Amino acid sequence: MSNWTEMSAVQPVVSKMLINSLKRDRISHAYIFQGARGTGKAELSRLYAKSIFCKNRTGAEPCNDCKDCRRIDSGNHPDLHWIIPDGASIKNEQILKLQKEFSYTGMESERKVYVMENADKMTANASNRLLKFLEEPGAYTTAILLTENSQALLQTIQSRCQILALQPLQEGQFAELLNSEGISQSSARLLSQLTNNYEEAMEISGQEWFAKARKLVVQLVEVLETRPNEALLFVHSQWMPVMKDREMQQLALHLLLLWFKDIIYLYADRPDSVIYIQEKDRLENSLRHWTRQRATDCLQSIMEAKRQLDQNVHPALVMEKLTLQMQR
């Protein structure tokens, strides 16, 4: 998300507050961006930093073309410091290094911004050192702490920051966001059902196995409908070789689950809720084979298979059992 129009579409309340702070030149010295994984905390931080540094911005909107904007996009702006956990935690030495960096005059301007990912993972010593840093902020210093749980931060740190809560993205909004990033509408709708995390969705969309998994779901259903006696052979020869780990197997089962949910949607006369929008003709044909009750039974069987995978039951056994249940 490179502009406030896009950001406002997914985080309207927080965007409005930050836009107003930019227009009124009332940038706080410290923020906490709190939100679940995938709500856009890092993207929001990057956009806000652009607006702070961009010398050609219009209102709150950065130009996205000047030297400052391009450097922020590439991660090379000398006055924007990005801190991530060193291993499992953010350590005291990282905060000490940050303080040292901020004792120098800004390379490009008087402004300095630092963003800390997973701020709740600071060690006790790092938290105390950061607190001292926050107590004596520089005139043009802005801290942005990112966390899924602000309550895990010291109360004294919370009290010195403006806390902004990011809302989880709704499925429709998330699908539209992915579509705007160049992902096809059909893939975007599927991905929005698999994850609510932007980075994860983009990663999955670029993986070859995802495209194969979608085809395998359609093929497995077709085999179950037309050649049920060959279903076990299909699972072992086609399905299992592609689903090489439990994460892939879980996602593939979720894709299969969505197919039967679509059948239920069609029975309920809710065509707008269908996820496999490119396969509507096939879904219509599936209605001739799967009664509403059988489709519901398949949904329950797939959910049970997903639970068994979580319990470390052997994947091949899980799929064999599921296939036999769906053959009935």
GROMACS .gro file of C-alpha atoms in nm:
model
  328
    1MET     CA    1   0.000   0.000   0.000
    2SER     CA    2   0.180   0.305  -0.129
    3ASN     CA    3  -0.073   0.578  -0.052
    4TRP     CA    4  -0.325   0.685   0.209
    5THR     CA    5  -0.623   0.614  -0.015
    6GLU     CA    6  -0.535   0.244  -0.023
    7MET     CA    7  -0.450   0.239   0.348
    8SER     CA    8  -0.772   0.418   0.441
    9ALA     CA    9  -0.972   0.149   0.263
   10VAL     CA   10  -0.843  -0.119   0.502
   11GLN     CA   11  -0.762   0.084   0.817
   12PRO     CA   12  -0.994   0.388   0.802
   13VAL     CA   13  -0.983   0.499   1.167
   14VAL     CA   14  -0.608   0.476   1.220
   15SER     CA   15  -0.538   0.629   0.877
   16LYS     CA   16  -0.759   0.928   0.952
   17MET     CA   17  -0.579   0.994   1.281
   18LEU     CA   18  -0.234   0.977   1.122
   19ILE     CA   19  -0.336   1.186   0.820
   20ASN     CA   20  -0.469   1.456   1.055
   21SER     CA   21  -0.145   1.451   1.255
   22LEU     CA   22   0.054   1.507   0.934
   23LYS     CA   23  -0.168   1.785   0.806
   24ARG     CA   24  -0.157   1.965   1.141
   25ASP     CA   25   0.215   1.894   1.189
   26ARG     CA   26   0.143   1.728   1.521
   27ILE     CA   27   0.350   1.414   1.484
   28SER     CA   28   0.380   1.231   1.814
   29HIS     CA   29   0.722   1.138   1.947
   30ALA     CA   30   0.610   0.776   2.003
   31TYR     CA   31   0.338   0.543   1.872
   32ILE     CA   32   0.232   0.187   1.936
   33PHE     CA   33   0.069   0.021   1.636
   34GLN     CA   34  -0.120  -0.275   1.778
   35GLY     CA   35  -0.289  -0.535   1.561
   36ALA     CA   36  -0.303  -0.902   1.477
   37ARG     CA   37  -0.064  -1.055   1.229
   38GLY     CA   38  -0.151  -0.942   0.879
   39THR     CA   39  -0.326  -0.615   0.965
   40GLY     CA   40  -0.060  -0.405   0.791
   41LYS     CA   41   0.144  -0.264   1.080
   42ALA     CA   42   0.471  -0.262   0.884
   43GLU     CA   43   0.310  -0.118   0.569
   44LEU     CA   44   0.144   0.155   0.777
   45SER     CA   45   0.476   0.240   0.942
   46ARG     CA   46   0.654   0.263   0.609
   47LEU     CA   47   0.383   0.485   0.462
   48TYR     CA   48   0.383   0.713   0.768
   49ALA     CA   49   0.762   0.741   0.752
   50LYS     CA   50   0.739   0.835   0.384
   51SER     CA   51   0.492   1.111   0.467
   52ILE     CA   52   0.721   1.238   0.743
   53PHE     CA   53   1.032   1.251   0.523
   54CYS     CA   54   0.886   1.332   0.180
   55LYS     CA   55   0.957   1.693   0.083
   56ASN     CA   56   0.712   1.684  -0.207
   57ARG     CA   57   0.408   1.547  -0.029
   58THR     CA   58   0.061   1.683  -0.104
   59GLY     CA   59  -0.129   1.717   0.221
   60ALA     CA   60  -0.043   1.388   0.387
   61GLU     CA   61   0.024   1.201   0.062
   62PRO     CA   62   0.390   1.122  -0.017
   63CYS     CA   63   0.499   1.159  -0.379
   64ASN     CA   64   0.649   0.805  -0.391
   65ASP     CA   65   0.904   0.929  -0.643
   66CYS     CA   66   1.153   1.152  -0.461
   67LYS     CA   67   1.484   1.035  -0.319
   68ASP     CA   68   1.342   0.998   0.033
   69CYS     CA   69   1.045   0.789  -0.080
   70ARG     CA   70   1.258   0.563  -0.299
   71ARG     CA   71   1.512   0.510  -0.022
   72ILE     CA   72   1.240   0.414   0.224
   73ASP     CA   73   1.098   0.166  -0.028
   74SER     CA   74   1.441   0.010  -0.073
   75GLY     CA   75   1.516   0.008   0.300
   76ASN     CA   76   1.814   0.241   0.266
   77HIS     CA   77   1.702   0.571   0.419
   78PRO     CA   78   1.977   0.683   0.659
   79ASP     CA   79   1.735   0.845   0.905
   80LEU     CA   80   1.483   0.559   0.920
   81HIS     CA   81   1.599   0.275   1.145
   82TRP     CA   82   1.419  -0.059   1.143
   83ILE     CA   83   1.472  -0.288   1.443
   84ILE     CA   84   1.380  -0.657   1.439
   85PRO     CA   85   1.439  -0.924   1.705
   86ASP     CA   86   1.789  -1.064   1.719
   87GLY     CA   87   1.693  -1.428   1.741
   88ALA     CA   88   1.402  -1.467   1.982
   89SER     CA   89   1.420  -1.121   2.139
   90ILE     CA   90   1.517  -0.756   2.099
   91LYS     CA   91   1.825  -0.714   2.311
   92ASN     CA   92   1.969  -0.436   2.523
   93GLU     CA   93   2.261  -0.395   2.282
   94GLN     CA   94   2.022  -0.315   1.995
   95ILE     CA   95   1.863  -0.029   2.193
   96LEU     CA   96   2.207   0.095   2.295
   97LYS     CA   97   2.315   0.101   1.930
   98LEU     CA   98   1.995   0.287   1.841
   99GLN     CA   99   2.061   0.551   2.106
  100LYS     CA  100   2.410   0.596   1.973
  101GLU     CA  101   2.281   0.638   1.616
  102PHE     CA  102   2.026   0.894   1.731
  103SER     CA  103   2.288   1.098   1.913
  104TYR     CA  104   2.423   1.200   1.572
  105THR     CA  105   2.269   1.470   1.355
  106GLY     CA  106   2.033   1.339   1.088
  107MET     CA  107   2.203   1.259   0.759
  108GLU     CA  108   1.931   1.406   0.537
  109SER     CA  109   1.725   1.624   0.774
  110GLU     CA  110   1.666   1.692   1.142
  111ARG     CA  111   1.406   1.416   1.146
  112LYS     CA  112   1.474   1.064   1.269
  113VAL     CA  113   1.230   0.775   1.283
  114TYR     CA  114   1.273   0.426   1.420
  115VAL     CA  115   1.037   0.132   1.380
  116MET     CA  116   1.056  -0.167   1.613
  117GLU     CA  117   0.891  -0.490   1.502
  118ASN     CA  118   0.761  -0.731   1.768
  119ALA     CA  119   0.829  -0.472   2.035
  120ASP     CA  120   0.675  -0.702   2.296
  121LYS     CA  121   0.979  -0.930   2.251
  122MET     CA  122   1.219  -0.686   2.416
  123THR     CA  123   1.420  -0.825   2.704
  124ALA     CA  124   1.371  -0.661   3.044
  125ASN     CA  125   1.697  -0.466   3.008
  126ALA     CA  126   1.605  -0.354   2.656
  127SER     CA  127   1.263  -0.237   2.777
  128ASN     CA  128   1.414  -0.032   3.056
  129ARG     CA  129   1.669   0.124   2.823
  130LEU     CA  130   1.400   0.208   2.568
  131LEU     CA  131   1.192   0.364   2.845
  132LYS     CA  132   1.475   0.602   2.930
  133PHE     CA  133   1.509   0.684   2.560
  134LEU     CA  134   1.135   0.763   2.541
  135GLU     CA  135   1.150   0.980   2.851
  136GLU     CA  136   1.393   1.219   2.683
  137PRO     CA  137   1.284   1.227   2.317
  138GLY     CA  138   1.464   1.439   2.064
  139ALA     CA  139   1.266   1.729   1.920
  140TYR     CA  140   1.234   1.558   1.580
  141THR     CA  141   1.242   1.192   1.682
  142THR     CA  142   0.952   0.956   1.623
  143ALA     CA  143   0.930   0.600   1.758
  144ILE     CA  144   0.688   0.344   1.614
  145LEU     CA  145   0.652   0.021   1.813
  146LEU     CA  146   0.474  -0.267   1.640
  147THR     CA  147   0.310  -0.539   1.844
  148GLU     CA  148   0.029  -0.790   1.845
  149ASN     CA  149  -0.012  -0.738   2.219
  150SER     CA  150   0.058  -0.395   2.366
  151GLN     CA  151  -0.024  -0.526   2.713
  152ALA     CA  152   0.302  -0.720   2.702
  153LEU     CA  153   0.492  -0.389   2.697
  154LEU     CA  154   0.585  -0.208   3.017
  155GLN     CA  155   0.299   0.007   3.140
  156THR     CA  156   0.541   0.299   3.160
  157ILE     CA  157   0.625   0.253   2.789
  158GLN     CA  158   0.256   0.238   2.699
  159SER     CA  159   0.188   0.561   2.887
  160ARG     CA  160   0.448   0.747   2.680
  161CYS     CA  161   0.309   0.635   2.345
  162GLN     CA  162  -0.001   0.703   2.143
  163ILE     CA  163  -0.163   0.362   2.100
  164LEU     CA  164  -0.339   0.297   1.769
  165ALA     CA  165  -0.532  -0.029   1.730
  166LEU     CA  166  -0.546  -0.176   1.379
  167GLN     CA  167  -0.857  -0.375   1.292
  168PRO     CA  168  -0.846  -0.721   1.133
  169LEU     CA  169  -0.908  -0.709   0.760
  170GLN     CA  170  -1.246  -0.839   0.648
  171GLU     CA  171  -1.237  -1.112   0.385
  172GLY     CA  172  -1.389  -0.889   0.117
  173GLN     CA  173  -1.148  -0.605   0.189
  174PHE     CA  174  -0.853  -0.840   0.194
  175ALA     CA  175  -0.952  -0.997  -0.138
  176GLU     CA  176  -0.984  -0.651  -0.293
  177LEU     CA  177  -0.641  -0.555  -0.159
  178LEU     CA  178  -0.482  -0.867  -0.309
  179ASN     CA  179  -0.662  -0.805  -0.637
  180SER     CA  180  -0.523  -0.450  -0.645
  181GLU     CA  181  -0.174  -0.599  -0.607
  182GLY     CA  182  -0.211  -0.792  -0.932
  183ILE     CA  183  -0.354  -1.121  -0.804
  184SER     CA  184  -0.649  -1.248  -1.006
  185GLN     CA  185  -0.994  -1.212  -0.854
  186SER     CA  186  -1.041  -1.588  -0.825
  187SER     CA  187  -0.705  -1.639  -0.655
  188ALA     CA  188  -0.761  -1.339  -0.428
  189ARG     CA  189  -1.093  -1.482  -0.306
  190LEU     CA  190  -0.931  -1.817  -0.232
  191LEU     CA  191  -0.631  -1.662  -0.055
  192SER     CA  192  -0.855  -1.444   0.162
  193GLN     CA  193  -1.010  -1.767   0.292
  194LEU     CA  194  -0.672  -1.926   0.363
  195THR     CA  195  -0.504  -1.641   0.549
  196ASN     CA  196  -0.557  -1.288   0.675
  197ASN     CA  197  -0.187  -1.206   0.645
  198TYR     CA  198  -0.077  -0.998   0.346
  199GLU     CA  199   0.282  -1.124   0.332
  200GLU     CA  200   0.172  -1.486   0.368
  201ALA     CA  201  -0.094  -1.447   0.100
  202MET     CA  202   0.156  -1.297  -0.144
  203GLU     CA  203   0.403  -1.575  -0.068
  204ILE     CA  204   0.144  -1.851  -0.120
  205SER     CA  205   0.019  -1.694  -0.444
  206GLY     CA  206   0.368  -1.711  -0.592
  207GLN     CA  207   0.423  -2.077  -0.511
  208GLU     CA  208   0.382  -2.337  -0.783
  209TRP     CA  209   0.221  -2.590  -0.548
  210PHE     CA  210  -0.073  -2.352  -0.481
  211ALA     CA  211  -0.178  -2.360  -0.845
  212LYS     CA  212  -0.133  -2.739  -0.848
  213ALA     CA  213  -0.335  -2.778  -0.527
  214ARG     CA  214  -0.630  -2.587  -0.677
  215LYS     CA  215  -0.631  -2.817  -0.980
  216LEU     CA  216  -0.598  -3.127  -0.762
  217VAL     CA  217  -0.902  -3.028  -0.558
  218VAL     CA  218  -1.114  -3.004  -0.872
  219GLN     CA  219  -0.969  -3.330  -1.007
  220LEU     CA  220  -1.026  -3.517  -0.679
  221VAL     CA  221  -1.390  -3.410  -0.668
  222GLU     CA  222  -1.431  -3.514  -1.033
  223VAL     CA  223  -1.281  -3.857  -0.961
  224LEU     CA  224  -1.510  -3.900  -0.659
  225GLU     CA  225  -1.808  -3.811  -0.875
  226THR     CA  226  -1.728  -4.015  -1.186
  227ARG     CA  227  -1.475  -4.288  -1.090
  228PRO     CA  228  -1.501  -4.330  -0.711
  229ASN     CA  229  -1.317  -4.664  -0.716
  230GLU     CA  230  -1.006  -4.479  -0.843
  231ALA     CA  231  -1.010  -4.214  -0.570
  232LEU     CA  232  -0.757  -4.384  -0.339
  233LEU     CA  233  -0.519  -4.437  -0.629
  234PHE     CA  234  -0.554  -4.068  -0.722
  235VAL     CA  235  -0.478  -3.961  -0.366
  236HIS     CA  236  -0.158  -4.168  -0.350
  237SER     CA  237  -0.033  -4.102  -0.702
  238GLN     CA  238  -0.139  -3.738  -0.751
  239TRP     CA  239  -0.238  -3.569  -0.425
  240MET     CA  240   0.025  -3.683  -0.175
  241PRO     CA  241   0.335  -3.619  -0.395
  242VAL     CA  242   0.242  -3.248  -0.417
  243MET     CA  243   0.145  -3.199  -0.050
  244LYS     CA  244   0.490  -3.255   0.094
  245ASP     CA  245   0.450  -3.115   0.445
  246ARG     CA  246   0.173  -3.065   0.699
  247GLU     CA  247   0.131  -2.696   0.621
  248MET     CA  248   0.067  -2.773   0.254
  249GLN     CA  249  -0.165  -3.059   0.351
  250GLN     CA  250  -0.365  -2.834   0.581
  251LEU     CA  251  -0.401  -2.565   0.316
  252ALA     CA  252  -0.498  -2.824   0.054
  253LEU     CA  253  -0.767  -2.965   0.282
  254HIS     CA  254  -0.891  -2.611   0.338
  255LEU     CA  255  -0.918  -2.567  -0.038
  256LEU     CA  256  -1.119  -2.890  -0.055
  257LEU     CA  257  -1.339  -2.771   0.231
  258LEU     CA  258  -1.411  -2.448   0.042
  259TRP     CA  259  -1.538  -2.650  -0.257
  260PHE     CA  260  -1.803  -2.818  -0.045
  261LYS     CA  261  -1.889  -2.491   0.125
  262ASP     CA  262  -1.956  -2.354  -0.223
  263ILE     CA  263  -2.196  -2.642  -0.288
  264ILE     CA  264  -2.382  -2.550   0.030
  265TYR     CA  265  -2.389  -2.184  -0.079
  266LEU     CA  266  -2.551  -2.286  -0.408
  267TYR     CA  267  -2.810  -2.498  -0.228
  268ALA     CA  268  -2.881  -2.198  -0.005
  269ASP     CA  269  -2.924  -1.974  -0.312
  270ARG     CA  270  -2.621  -1.763  -0.220
  271PRO     CA  271  -2.419  -1.757  -0.544
  272ASP     CA  272  -2.245  -1.431  -0.446
  273SER     CA  273  -2.074  -1.616  -0.158
  274VAL     CA  274  -1.914  -1.876  -0.386
  275ILE     CA  275  -1.532  -1.878  -0.358
  276TYR     CA  276  -1.445  -2.087  -0.665
  277ILE     CA  277  -1.592  -1.826  -0.898
  278GLN     CA  278  -1.411  -1.964  -1.204
  279GLU     CA  279  -1.554  -2.311  -1.147
  280LYS     CA  280  -1.926  -2.227  -1.125
  281ASP     CA  281  -2.017  -2.464  -1.409
  282ARG     CA  282  -1.836  -2.751  -1.239
  283LEU     CA  283  -2.001  -2.661  -0.908
  284GLU     CA  284  -2.341  -2.665  -1.075
  285ASN     CA  285  -2.261  -3.014  -1.205
  286SER     CA  286  -2.156  -3.118  -0.853
  287LEU     CA  287  -2.507  -3.043  -0.729
  288ARG     CA  288  -2.627  -3.344  -0.933
  289HIS     CA  289  -2.397  -3.572  -0.740
  290TRP     CA  290  -2.385  -3.430  -0.387
  291THR     CA  291  -2.704  -3.380  -0.195
  292ARG     CA  292  -2.703  -3.103   0.060
  293GLN     CA  293  -2.672  -3.359   0.340
  294ARG     CA  294  -2.382  -3.541   0.172
  295ALA     CA  295  -2.200  -3.211   0.113
  296THR     CA  296  -2.250  -3.126   0.480
  297ASP     CA  297  -2.118  -3.469   0.581
  298CYS     CA  298  -1.810  -3.410   0.362
  299LEU     CA  299  -1.749  -3.074   0.531
  300GLN     CA  300  -1.752  -3.244   0.869
  301SER     CA  301  -1.519  -3.519   0.749
  302ILE     CA  302  -1.271  -3.265   0.608
  303MET     CA  303  -1.272  -3.066   0.933
  304GLU     CA  304  -1.205  -3.389   1.124
  305ALA     CA  305  -0.917  -3.468   0.888
  306LYS     CA  306  -0.768  -3.124   0.955
  307ARG     CA  307  -0.790  -3.190   1.330
  308GLN     CA  308  -0.617  -3.526   1.287
  309LEU     CA  309  -0.333  -3.360   1.097
  310ASP     CA  310  -0.291  -3.119   1.389
  311GLN     CA  311  -0.269  -3.423   1.617
  312ASN     CA  312   0.019  -3.561   1.407
  313VAL     CA  313  -0.172  -3.854   1.258
  314HIS     CA  314   0.015  -3.977   0.950
  315PRO     CA  315  -0.101  -3.768   0.650
  316ALA     CA  316  -0.146  -4.067   0.420
  317LEU     CA  317  -0.373  -4.237   0.674
  318VAL     CA  318  -0.570  -3.915   0.717
  319MET     CA  319  -0.629  -3.882   0.343
  320GLU     CA  320  -0.716  -4.252   0.303
  321LYS     CA  321  -0.979  -4.231   0.575
  322LEU     CA  322  -1.119  -3.905   0.436
  323THR     CA  323  -1.138  -4.047   0.081
  324LEU     CA  324  -1.325  -4.357   0.199
  325GLN     CA  325  -1.572  -4.140   0.390
  326MET     CA  326  -1.634  -3.923   0.085
  327GLN     CA  327  -1.683  -4.229  -0.138
  328ARG     CA  328  -1.990  -4.344   0.056
   0.00000   0.00000   0.00000
